[in-house]
PDB file of C-alpha atoms and ligand atoms in Angstrom:
ATOM      1  CA  MET X 204       4.612  38.710 -24.429  1.00 54.00           C
ATOM      2  CA  ASN X 205       1.984  39.242 -21.234  1.00 62.00           C
ATOM      3  CA  ILE X 206      -1.013  38.724 -23.875  1.00 62.00           C
ATOM      4  CA  LYS X 207       0.703  34.761 -24.808  1.00 63.00           C
ATOM      5  CA  TYR X 208       0.994  33.989 -21.516  1.00 62.00           C
ATOM      6  CA  THR X 209      -2.325  35.505 -20.503  1.00 70.00           C
ATOM      7  CA  LYS X 210      -3.693  33.716 -22.696  1.00 70.00           C
ATOM      8  CA  LEU X 211      -1.499  30.008 -21.294  1.00 69.00           C
ATOM      9  CA  THR X 212      -2.095  30.628 -18.103  1.00 77.00           C
ATOM     10  CA  LYS X 213      -6.341  30.843 -19.020  1.00 78.00           C
ATOM     11  CA  ARG X 214      -6.376  27.191 -21.240  1.00 80.00           C
ATOM     12  CA  TRP X 215      -4.849  25.782 -18.000  1.00 80.00           C
ATOM     13  CA  HIS X 216      -7.462  27.116 -16.228  1.00 82.00           C
ATOM     14  CA  PHE X 217     -10.525  25.332 -18.313  1.00 83.00           C
ATOM     15  CA  ALA X 218      -8.287  22.158 -18.586  1.00 85.00           C
ATOM     16  CA  TYR X 219      -7.496  21.425 -15.121  1.00 85.00           C
ATOM     17  CA  THR X 220     -11.304  22.615 -13.654  1.00 88.00           C
ATOM     18  CA  PHE X 221     -12.848  20.498 -16.451  1.00 88.00           C
ATOM     19  CA  LYS X 222     -10.616  17.443 -15.752  1.00 88.00           C
ATOM     20  CA  LYS X 223     -11.145  18.569 -11.847  1.00 87.00           C
ATOM     21  CA  ILE X 224     -14.960  18.176 -12.688  1.00 89.00           C
ATOM     22  CA  TYR X 225     -14.748  15.253 -15.094  1.00 89.00           C
ATOM     23  CA  CYS X 226     -12.854  13.017 -12.649  1.00 84.00           C
ATOM     24  CA  ARG X 227     -15.345  14.384  -9.033  1.00 84.00           C
ATOM     25  CA  ILE X 228     -18.125  13.349 -12.308  1.00 87.00           C
ATOM     26  CA  PHE X 229     -16.189  10.038 -12.484  1.00 83.00           C
ATOM     27  CA  GLN X 230     -15.952   9.276  -8.796  1.00 80.00           C
ATOM     28  CA  SER X 231     -19.683   9.908  -8.109  1.00 82.00           C
ATOM     29  CA  CYS X 232     -21.050   7.651 -10.398  1.00 84.00           C
ATOM     30  CA  PHE X 233     -18.382   4.616  -9.037  1.00 80.00           C
ATOM     31  CA  LYS X 234     -19.164   4.857  -5.251  1.00 78.00           C
ATOM     32  CA  LEU X 235     -22.989   4.335  -6.530  1.00 82.00           C
ATOM     33  CA  VAL X 236     -21.511   1.011  -9.410  1.00 83.00           C
ATOM     34  CA  ILE X 237     -19.968  -0.341  -6.389  1.00 78.00           C
ATOM     35  CA  PRO X 238     -21.878  -2.018  -4.410  1.00 78.00           C
ATOM     36  CA  ILE X 239     -23.229  -3.471  -7.617  1.00 82.00           C
ATOM     37  CA  LEU X 240     -19.939  -4.517  -8.895  1.00 80.00           C
ATOM     38  CA  PRO X 241     -18.712  -8.837  -8.730  1.00 77.00           C
ATOM     39  CA  TYR X 242     -15.846  -7.905  -5.762  1.00 74.00           C
ATOM     40  CA  ARG X 243     -14.976 -10.580  -4.653  1.00 75.00           C
ATOM     41  CA  THR X 244     -13.522 -10.039  -0.369  1.00 76.00           C
ATOM     42  CA  PRO X 245      -9.993 -11.805   0.047  1.00 80.00           C
ATOM     43  CA  GLU X 246      -9.428 -14.906   2.016  1.00 85.00           C
ATOM     44  CA  ILE X 247      -7.736 -13.977   4.700  1.00 85.00           C
ATOM     45  CA  LEU X 248      -5.657 -17.639   6.492  1.00 88.00           C
ATOM     46  CA  LYS X 249      -3.512 -17.247   9.840  1.00 88.00           C
ATOM     47  CA  SER X 250      -0.253 -19.201   8.683  1.00 92.00           C
ATOM     48  CA  THR X 251       1.726 -18.952   5.903  1.00 93.00           C
ATOM     49  CA  SER X 252       1.227 -22.878   7.061  1.00 93.00           C
ATOM     50  CA  LEU X 253      -1.862 -22.696   5.589  1.00 94.00           C
ATOM     51  CA  ILE X 254      -0.688 -21.746   1.512  1.00 96.00           C
ATOM     52  CA  SER X 255      -0.220 -25.640   0.731  1.00 96.00           C
ATOM     53  CA  TYR X 256      -4.147 -26.810   2.027  1.00 96.00           C
ATOM     54  CA  ILE X 257      -4.989 -23.982  -0.276  1.00 95.00           C
ATOM     55  CA  CYS X 258      -3.448 -25.365  -3.832  1.00 96.00           C
ATOM     56  CA  MET X 259      -4.535 -29.040  -3.042  1.00 97.00           C
ATOM     57  CA  ASP X 260      -7.964 -28.115  -2.830  1.00 95.00           C
ATOM     58  CA  ASN X 261      -8.014 -25.936  -6.419  1.00 95.00           C
ATOM     59  CA  HIS X 262      -5.866 -29.310  -7.275  1.00 97.00           C
ATOM     60  CA  ILE X 263      -2.277 -27.046  -7.999  1.00 97.00           C
ATOM     61  CA  SER X 264       1.007 -28.749  -8.049  1.00 97.00           C
ATOM     62  CA  LYS X 265       3.396 -25.874  -8.904  1.00 98.00           C
ATOM     63  CA  VAL X 266       3.527 -22.495  -7.793  1.00 98.00           C
ATOM     64  CA  MET X 267       5.454 -19.661  -9.037  1.00 98.00           C
ATOM     65  CA  VAL X 268       6.784 -17.398  -6.609  1.00 98.00           C
ATOM     66  CA  ILE X 269       7.663 -13.529  -6.622  1.00 98.00           C
ATOM     67  CA  THR X 270       9.966 -12.313  -4.274  1.00 97.00           C
ATOM     68  CA  ASP X 271      12.847  -9.934  -4.177  1.00 97.00           C
ATOM     69  CA  PHE X 272      16.565 -10.781  -3.944  1.00 97.00           C
ATOM     70  CA  THR X 273      17.432  -9.321  -0.114  1.00 95.00           C
ATOM     71  CA  VAL X 274      14.152 -11.901   0.817  1.00 96.00           C
ATOM     72  CA  HIS X 275      15.089 -15.095  -0.641  1.00 97.00           C
ATOM     73  CA  GLN X 276      18.692 -13.913   1.164  1.00 96.00           C
ATOM     74  CA  LEU X 277      18.089 -13.894   4.549  1.00 94.00           C
ATOM     75  CA  GLY X 278      15.720 -16.603   4.601  1.00 94.00           C
ATOM     76  CA  ILE X 279      12.662 -15.881   5.560  1.00 94.00           C
ATOM     77  CA  LEU X 280      10.994 -18.035   2.068  1.00 96.00           C
ATOM     78  CA  ASN X 281      11.818 -20.973   3.623  1.00 95.00           C
ATOM     79  CA  ARG X 282       8.679 -22.148   6.602  1.00 94.00           C
ATOM     80  CA  MET X 283       6.455 -21.362   3.196  1.00 96.00           C
ATOM     81  CA  CYS X 284       8.855 -24.066   1.119  1.00 97.00           C
ATOM     82  CA  GLU X 285       8.770 -26.347   4.014  1.00 96.00           C
ATOM     83  CA  HIS X 286       5.390 -26.365   3.553  1.00 96.00           C
ATOM     84  CA  LEU X 287       5.010 -26.919   0.228  1.00 97.00           C
ATOM     85  CA  ASP X 288       7.627 -28.904   0.033  1.00 97.00           C
ATOM     86  CA  HIS X 289       5.983 -31.703   2.588  1.00 97.00           C
ATOM     87  CA  HIS X 290       2.704 -31.181   0.294  1.00 97.00           C
ATOM     88  CA  SER X 291       5.138 -32.191  -3.084  1.00 97.00           C
ATOM     89  CA  ILE X 292       4.117 -29.174  -4.230  1.00 98.00           C
ATOM     90  CA  SER X 293       6.422 -27.604  -5.803  1.00 98.00           C
ATOM     91  CA  TYR X 294       7.828 -23.914  -7.368  1.00 98.00           C
ATOM     92  CA  VAL X 295       9.671 -21.779  -9.225  1.00 98.00           C
ATOM     93  CA  ILE X 296      10.843 -18.962  -7.308  1.00 98.00           C
ATOM     94  CA  TYR X 297      11.459 -15.600  -8.957  1.00 98.00           C
ATOM     95  CA  ASP X 298      14.057 -12.790  -6.703  1.00 97.00           C
ATOM     96  CA  LYS X 299      14.107 -10.403  -9.243  1.00 97.00           C
ATOM     97  CA  THR X 300      11.083  -7.987  -8.469  1.00 95.00           C
ATOM     98  CA  VAL X 301      12.306  -4.407  -7.453  1.00 92.00           C
ATOM     99  CA  ALA X 302      11.410  -1.836  -6.109  1.00 89.00           C
ATOM    100  CA  ASN X 303       8.389  -0.431  -8.250  1.00 86.00           C
ATOM    101  CA  PRO X 304       8.489  -3.361 -10.737  1.00 90.00           C
ATOM    102  CA  THR X 305       9.200  -2.766 -14.517  1.00 90.00           C
ATOM    103  CA  SER X 306       7.450  -4.380 -16.988  1.00 89.00           C
ATOM    104  CA  ASP X 307       9.668  -5.949 -17.371  1.00 90.00           C
ATOM    105  CA  ASN X 308      10.266  -8.149 -14.890  1.00 91.00           C
ATOM    106  CA  VAL X 309       6.378  -8.154 -15.738  1.00 93.00           C
ATOM    107  CA  GLU X 310       7.675  -9.650 -18.559  1.00 94.00           C
ATOM    108  CA  GLU X 311      10.376 -12.473 -17.879  1.00 96.00           C
ATOM    109  CA  THR X 312       8.048 -13.343 -14.702  1.00 97.00           C
ATOM    110  CA  LYS X 313       4.808 -13.890 -17.116  1.00 97.00           C
ATOM    111  CA  ASN X 314       7.504 -15.881 -19.489  1.00 97.00           C
ATOM    112  CA  LEU X 315       8.966 -18.295 -15.988  1.00 98.00           C
ATOM    113  CA  TYR X 316       5.829 -18.708 -15.422  1.00 98.00           C
ATOM    114  CA  LEU X 317       4.351 -20.461 -18.933  1.00 98.00           C
ATOM    115  CA  SER X 318       7.514 -22.719 -19.821  1.00 98.00           C
ATOM    116  CA  SER X 319       7.407 -23.884 -15.478  1.00 98.00           C
ATOM    117  CA  ASN X 320       3.734 -24.827 -16.411  1.00 98.00           C
ATOM    118  CA  CYS X 321       3.145 -22.954 -12.698  1.00 98.00           C
ATOM    119  CA  GLN X 322      -0.520 -23.174 -12.230  1.00 98.00           C
ATOM    120  CA  ALA X 323      -1.284 -20.520  -9.478  1.00 97.00           C
ATOM    121  CA  LEU X 324       1.129 -17.373  -8.457  1.00 97.00           C
ATOM    122  CA  ILE X 325       2.792 -16.343  -5.034  1.00 96.00           C
ATOM    123  CA  GLY X 326       3.822 -12.443  -4.693  1.00 95.00           C
ATOM    124  CA  PHE X 327       6.507 -13.044  -1.259  1.00 95.00           C
ATOM    125  CA  GLY X 328       8.090  -9.343   0.479  1.00 93.00           C
ATOM    126  CA  GLY X 329       6.795  -5.575  -0.761  1.00 89.00           C
ATOM    127  CA  GLY X 330       4.269  -3.866  -2.538  1.00 87.00           C
ATOM    128  CA  SER X 331       6.860  -4.586  -5.148  1.00 90.00           C
ATOM    129  CA  SER X 332       6.610  -8.484  -4.796  1.00 94.00           C
ATOM    130  CA  MET X 333       2.946  -8.138  -4.964  1.00 91.00           C
ATOM    131  CA  ASP X 334       2.490  -5.427  -7.476  1.00 89.00           C
ATOM    132  CA  CYS X 335       5.077  -8.072  -9.611  1.00 93.00           C
ATOM    133  CA  ALA X 336       2.428 -10.720  -9.344  1.00 95.00           C
ATOM    134  CA  LYS X 337      -0.851  -9.007  -9.600  1.00 92.00           C
ATOM    135  CA  ALA X 338       0.235  -7.512 -13.695  1.00 92.00           C
ATOM    136  CA  VAL X 339       1.844 -10.793 -13.923  1.00 95.00           C
ATOM    137  CA  GLY X 340      -1.556 -12.693 -12.944  1.00 95.00           C
ATOM    138  CA  ALA X 341      -3.400  -9.522 -15.218  1.00 92.00           C
ATOM    139  CA  ARG X 342      -1.602 -10.441 -18.283  1.00 94.00           C
ATOM    140  CA  LEU X 343      -1.939 -14.578 -17.690  1.00 97.00           C
ATOM    141  CA  ALA X 344      -5.679 -13.112 -18.579  1.00 95.00           C
ATOM    142  CA  ARG X 345      -5.149 -11.187 -21.326  1.00 95.00           C
ATOM    143  CA  PRO X 346      -1.756 -11.890 -22.903  1.00 96.00           C
ATOM    144  CA  LYS X 347      -3.024 -10.264 -25.972  1.00 95.00           C
ATOM    145  CA  LYS X 348      -3.334  -6.451 -24.095  1.00 93.00           C
ATOM    146  CA  PRO X 349      -0.526  -5.309 -23.187  1.00 90.00           C
ATOM    147  CA  LEU X 350       1.051  -3.597 -19.274  1.00 87.00           C
ATOM    148  CA  SER X 351       0.029   0.377 -21.352  1.00 86.00           C
ATOM    149  CA  LYS X 352      -3.121  -1.129 -21.949  1.00 88.00           C
ATOM    150  CA  MET X 353      -4.452  -1.459 -18.704  1.00 86.00           C
ATOM    151  CA  GLU X 354      -3.696   1.778 -17.516  1.00 81.00           C
ATOM    152  CA  GLY X 355      -6.429   1.875 -14.664  1.00 78.00           C
ATOM    153  CA  ILE X 356      -9.805   0.710 -13.527  1.00 78.00           C
ATOM    154  CA  LEU X 357     -12.146  -2.730 -15.238  1.00 81.00           C
ATOM    155  CA  LYS X 358      -9.549  -3.277 -17.375  1.00 85.00           C
ATOM    156  CA  ILE X 359      -9.053  -7.874 -17.201  1.00 87.00           C
ATOM    157  CA  TRP X 360     -11.951  -8.629 -16.889  1.00 87.00           C
ATOM    158  CA  LYS X 361     -11.276 -12.537 -17.295  1.00 91.00           C
ATOM    159  CA  LYS X 362     -10.015 -14.558 -13.969  1.00 90.00           C
ATOM    160  CA  LEU X 363      -6.380 -14.507 -13.499  1.00 91.00           C
ATOM    161  CA  PRO X 364      -4.884 -18.144 -12.014  1.00 94.00           C
ATOM    162  CA  LEU X 365      -5.016 -18.391  -7.670  1.00 94.00           C
ATOM    163  CA  LEU X 366      -2.827 -15.301  -6.751  1.00 93.00           C
ATOM    164  CA  ILE X 367      -1.894 -15.198  -3.419  1.00 93.00           C
ATOM    165  CA  CYS X 368      -0.158 -12.600  -1.196  1.00 91.00           C
ATOM    166  CA  VAL X 369       2.439 -12.535   1.299  1.00 92.00           C
ATOM    167  CA  LEU X 370       2.727  -9.246   3.123  1.00 88.00           C
ATOM    168  CA  ALA X 371       6.383 -10.032   5.442  1.00 87.00           C
ATOM    169  CA  ILE X 372       6.211  -5.973   5.917  1.00 79.00           C
ATOM    170  CA  ALA X 373       4.207  -3.610   8.597  1.00 71.00           C
ATOM    171  CA  ARG X 374       1.361  -2.662   5.548  1.00 67.00           C
ATOM    172  CA  THR X 375      -2.145  -2.689   5.701  1.00 60.00           C
ATOM    173  CA  GLY X 376      -2.118  -4.983   2.821  1.00 62.00           C
ATOM    174  CA  SER X 377      -3.822  -2.095   0.471  1.00 61.00           C
ATOM    175  CA  GLU X 378      -1.264  -3.641  -1.928  1.00 59.00           C
ATOM    176  CA  THR X 379      -3.096  -7.411  -1.526  1.00 59.00           C
ATOM    177  CA  THR X 380      -6.527  -5.567  -2.836  1.00 60.00           C
ATOM    178  CA  LEU X 381      -8.425  -8.615  -4.284  1.00 52.00           C
ATOM    179  CA  ALA X 382      -6.857 -11.523  -3.518  1.00 47.00           C
ATOM    180  CA  ALA X 383      -6.188 -14.175  -1.068  1.00 42.00           C
ATOM    181  CA  VAL X 384      -4.210 -12.607   1.695  1.00 45.00           C
ATOM    182  CA  ILE X 385      -1.829 -13.776   4.227  1.00 50.00           C
ATOM    183  CA  VAL X 386      -1.802 -12.627   7.853  1.00 67.00           C
ATOM    184  CA  ASP X 387       0.376 -13.995   9.373  1.00 68.00           C
ATOM    185  CA  PRO X 388       2.826 -11.662  11.349  1.00 73.00           C
ATOM    186  CA  LYS X 389       5.509 -13.988  11.208  1.00 76.00           C
ATOM    187  CA  PRO X 390       7.602 -12.860   8.292  1.00 76.00           C
ATOM    188  CA  THR X 391       7.591  -9.456   9.230  1.00 79.00           C
ATOM    189  CA  LEU X 392       9.248 -10.201  12.675  1.00 80.00           C
ATOM    190  CA  SER X 393      13.625  -9.999  10.780  1.00 80.00           C
ATOM    191  CA  LEU X 394      12.015  -5.788   9.451  1.00 81.00           C
ATOM    192  CA  PRO X 395      14.573  -4.441  11.294  1.00 87.00           C
ATOM    193  CA  PRO X 396      13.126  -1.097  13.641  1.00 88.00           C
ATOM    194  CA  PHE X 397      13.333   1.508  11.175  1.00 90.00           C
ATOM    195  CA  ILE X 398      11.851   0.242   8.498  1.00 86.00           C
ATOM    196  CA  THR X 399       9.060  -1.136  10.666  1.00 87.00           C
ATOM    197  CA  ALA X 400       8.738   2.470  12.154  1.00 89.00           C
ATOM    198  CA  CYS X 401       8.350   4.538   7.895  1.00 90.00           C
ATOM    199  CA  THR X 402       6.267   1.380   7.301  1.00 87.00           C
ATOM    200  CA  GLY X 403       3.692   1.176   9.321  1.00 89.00           C
ATOM    201  CA  MET X 404       3.431   5.023   8.718  1.00 91.00           C
ATOM    202  CA  ASP X 405       2.546   4.550   5.934  1.00 89.00           C
ATOM    203  CA  ALA X 406       0.045   2.253   5.913  1.00 89.00           C
ATOM    204  CA  LEU X 407      -1.348   5.133   9.184  1.00 93.00           C
ATOM    205  CA  THR X 408      -1.543   7.525   5.474  1.00 93.00           C
ATOM    206  CA  HIS X 409      -2.756   4.203   3.704  1.00 89.00           C
ATOM    207  CA  ALA X 410      -6.021   4.107   6.207  1.00 91.00           C
ATOM    208  CA  VAL X 411      -6.757   7.990   6.667  1.00 92.00           C
ATOM    209  CA  GLU X 412      -6.532   8.157   3.319  1.00 89.00           C
ATOM    210  CA  ALA X 413      -8.738   5.358   2.475  1.00 86.00           C
ATOM    211  CA  TYR X 414     -11.117   7.574   5.169  1.00 89.00           C
ATOM    212  CA  ILE X 415     -10.866  10.370   4.038  1.00 87.00           C
ATOM    213  CA  GLY X 416     -11.331   9.547   0.425  1.00 78.00           C
ATOM    214  CA  ASN X 417     -14.278   9.947  -1.802  1.00 70.00           C
ATOM    215  CA  SER X 418     -15.026   7.071  -3.539  1.00 67.00           C
ATOM    216  CA  THR X 419     -15.082   4.803  -0.047  1.00 73.00           C
ATOM    217  CA  THR X 420     -17.357   2.204   0.973  1.00 79.00           C
ATOM    218  CA  LYS X 421     -19.183   1.915   4.774  1.00 83.00           C
ATOM    219  CA  LYS X 422     -17.066  -1.369   4.823  1.00 83.00           C
ATOM    220  CA  THR X 423     -13.880   0.702   3.705  1.00 84.00           C
ATOM    221  CA  ARG X 424     -14.148   3.501   6.651  1.00 88.00           C
ATOM    222  CA  ALA X 425     -14.949   0.579   9.087  1.00 91.00           C
ATOM    223  CA  TYR X 426     -11.921  -0.375   8.228  1.00 89.00           C
ATOM    224  CA  ALA X 427     -10.063   2.082   8.095  1.00 91.00           C
ATOM    225  CA  LEU X 428      -9.953   2.961  11.466  1.00 93.00           C
ATOM    226  CA  LYS X 429      -9.709  -0.124  12.869  1.00 93.00           C
ATOM    227  CA  ALA X 430      -5.779   0.151  10.507  1.00 91.00           C
ATOM    228  CA  THR X 431      -5.480   3.414  12.737  1.00 93.00           C
ATOM    229  CA  LYS X 432      -6.916   2.259  15.847  1.00 94.00           C
ATOM    230  CA  LEU X 433      -4.022  -0.428  15.473  1.00 91.00           C
ATOM    231  CA  ILE X 434      -1.141   1.193  14.118  1.00 90.00           C
ATOM    232  CA  PHE X 435      -1.473   4.501  16.596  1.00 90.00           C
ATOM    233  CA  GLU X 436      -1.176   1.548  19.438  1.00 91.00           C
ATOM    234  CA  ASN X 437       1.340  -0.815  18.488  1.00 87.00           C
ATOM    235  CA  ILE X 438       4.452   0.865  15.943  1.00 82.00           C
TER     236      ILE X 438
HETATM  237  N1  NAD K1759      -1.608  -1.715  -5.566  1.00 59.75           N
HETATM  238  C1  NAD K1759      -1.480  -1.209  -4.905  1.00 59.75           C
HETATM  239  O1  NAD K1759      -2.490  -1.754  -4.114  1.00 59.75           O
HETATM  240  C2  NAD K1759      -0.383  -1.076  -3.249  1.00 59.75           C
HETATM  241  C3  NAD K1759      -0.432   0.083  -2.451  1.00 59.75           C
HETATM  242  C4  NAD K1759       0.490  -0.049  -2.274  1.00 59.75           C
HETATM  243  C5  NAD K1759       1.678  -0.015  -2.578  1.00 59.75           C
HETATM  244  N2  NAD K1759       1.843  -0.661  -3.821  1.00 59.75           N
HETATM  245  C6  NAD K1759       2.841  -0.115  -4.359  1.00 59.75           C
HETATM  246  O2  NAD K1759       4.415  -1.389  -3.889  1.00 59.75           O
HETATM  247  C7  NAD K1759       5.411  -0.428  -3.914  1.00 59.75           C
HETATM  248  C8  NAD K1759       6.164   0.000  -2.599  1.00 59.75           C
HETATM  249  O3  NAD K1759       6.239  -1.710  -1.637  1.00 59.75           O
HETATM  250  P1  NAD K1759       6.930  -1.023  -0.029  1.00 59.75           P
HETATM  251  O4  NAD K1759       6.972  -0.129   0.232  1.00 59.75           O
HETATM  252  O5  NAD K1759       6.158  -2.227   0.740  1.00 59.75           O
HETATM  253  O6  NAD K1759       8.272  -1.606  -0.668  1.00 59.75           O
HETATM  254  P2  NAD K1759       9.031  -2.687  -1.455  1.00 59.75           P
HETATM  255  O7  NAD K1759       8.243  -3.950  -1.672  1.00 59.75           O
HETATM  256  O8  NAD K1759       9.598  -1.943  -2.568  1.00 59.75           O
HETATM  257  O9  NAD K1759      10.173  -2.393  -0.756  1.00 59.75           O
HETATM  258  C9  NAD K1759      10.763  -3.430   0.207  1.00 59.75           C
HETATM  259  C10 NAD K1759      11.328  -3.354   0.568  1.00 59.75           C
HETATM  260  O10 NAD K1759      11.418  -4.698   2.028  1.00 59.75           O
HETATM  261  C11 NAD K1759      12.680  -5.002   2.275  1.00 59.75           C
HETATM  262  N3  NAD K1759      11.758  -6.712   3.389  1.00 59.75           N
HETATM  263  C12 NAD K1759      10.132  -7.063   2.134  1.00 59.75           C
HETATM  264  N4  NAD K1759      10.043  -7.981   3.984  1.00 59.75           N
HETATM  265  C13 NAD K1759      11.910  -8.043   5.102  1.00 59.75           C
HETATM  266  C14 NAD K1759      11.534  -8.543   5.748  1.00 59.75           C
HETATM  267  N5  NAD K1759      10.387  -9.941   6.271  1.00 59.75           N
HETATM  268  N6  NAD K1759      12.697  -8.146   6.778  1.00 59.75           N
HETATM  269  C15 NAD K1759      13.845  -7.365   5.734  1.00 59.75           C
HETATM  270  N7  NAD K1759      13.018  -6.667   4.659  1.00 59.75           N
HETATM  271  C16 NAD K1759      11.885  -7.451   4.398  1.00 59.75           C
HETATM  272  C17 NAD K1759      12.345  -6.086   0.489  1.00 59.75           C
HETATM  273  O11 NAD K1759      13.374  -6.949   0.750  1.00 59.75           O
HETATM  274  C18 NAD K1759      12.273  -4.498  -0.065  1.00 59.75           C
HETATM  275  O12 NAD K1759      13.587  -3.872  -0.665  1.00 59.75           O
HETATM  276  C19 NAD K1759       4.706   0.487  -5.016  1.00 59.75           C
HETATM  277  O13 NAD K1759       5.276  -0.668  -6.681  1.00 59.75           O
HETATM  278  C20 NAD K1759       3.858   0.657  -4.685  1.00 59.75           C
HETATM  279  O14 NAD K1759       3.170   1.307  -5.580  1.00 59.75           O
HETATM  280  C21 NAD K1759       0.311  -1.329  -4.602  1.00 59.75           C
END
């Protein structure tokens, strides 16, 4: 019994050490490659009222808004929708996104996007709505590749439809990577103090992680320091 246990422990240690070495080598190589990857810096908009102009510039007349039931019911989308109406841009709202969105959420939204002939995606709310919107974008770009095959990085290699993310809670915006970002504080005003505090602490954790992470860039670390300062002074 003891001999078997020792053998298993040894095997586990070997697998663990091998995985650790593999991860460190991968991280170091990735750090070297990052500067030459075609990453796009997200465009930052100051208000949701500007979304209509982005759509018009891109000849988009119908968008899909991905959110959750609470955000929809609280009327937080209203201001953006009024601007879209004003500029004759139609929209379809999907408000069934659940916390940590499921692949069913993604497939349902993708099908609705296609059947409604939408041309762009707007993720509105918290990280779950952003993630759902990003995953829908990935599925639209690679319709033959299931989500399960997209785990990891550098799996899409195709242009996604225009993706706009509007954060309605206190966050660092890490959920909005590789997308147009709206930094409009107004939607966050309805957030209860407790959730503001919790999501603010989560944002602080993201900032610290970004600073100490092994594969981050000089720019990321500068943003991380700025985020930490802002969160410390404002939450
Ligand atoms: N892809 C990434 O880089 C990345 C980064 C961070 C988090 N995430 C993902 O994001 C998800 C978690 O996101 P989250 O923590 O933002 O929460 P969430 O999106 O799951 O939930 C946010 C909650 O806040 C409510 N809410 C949002 N705005 C509001 C407002 N203005 N007033 C009142 N209520 C409001 C929503 O209805 C919802 O209940 C996880 O799935 C996580 O994996 C992804």
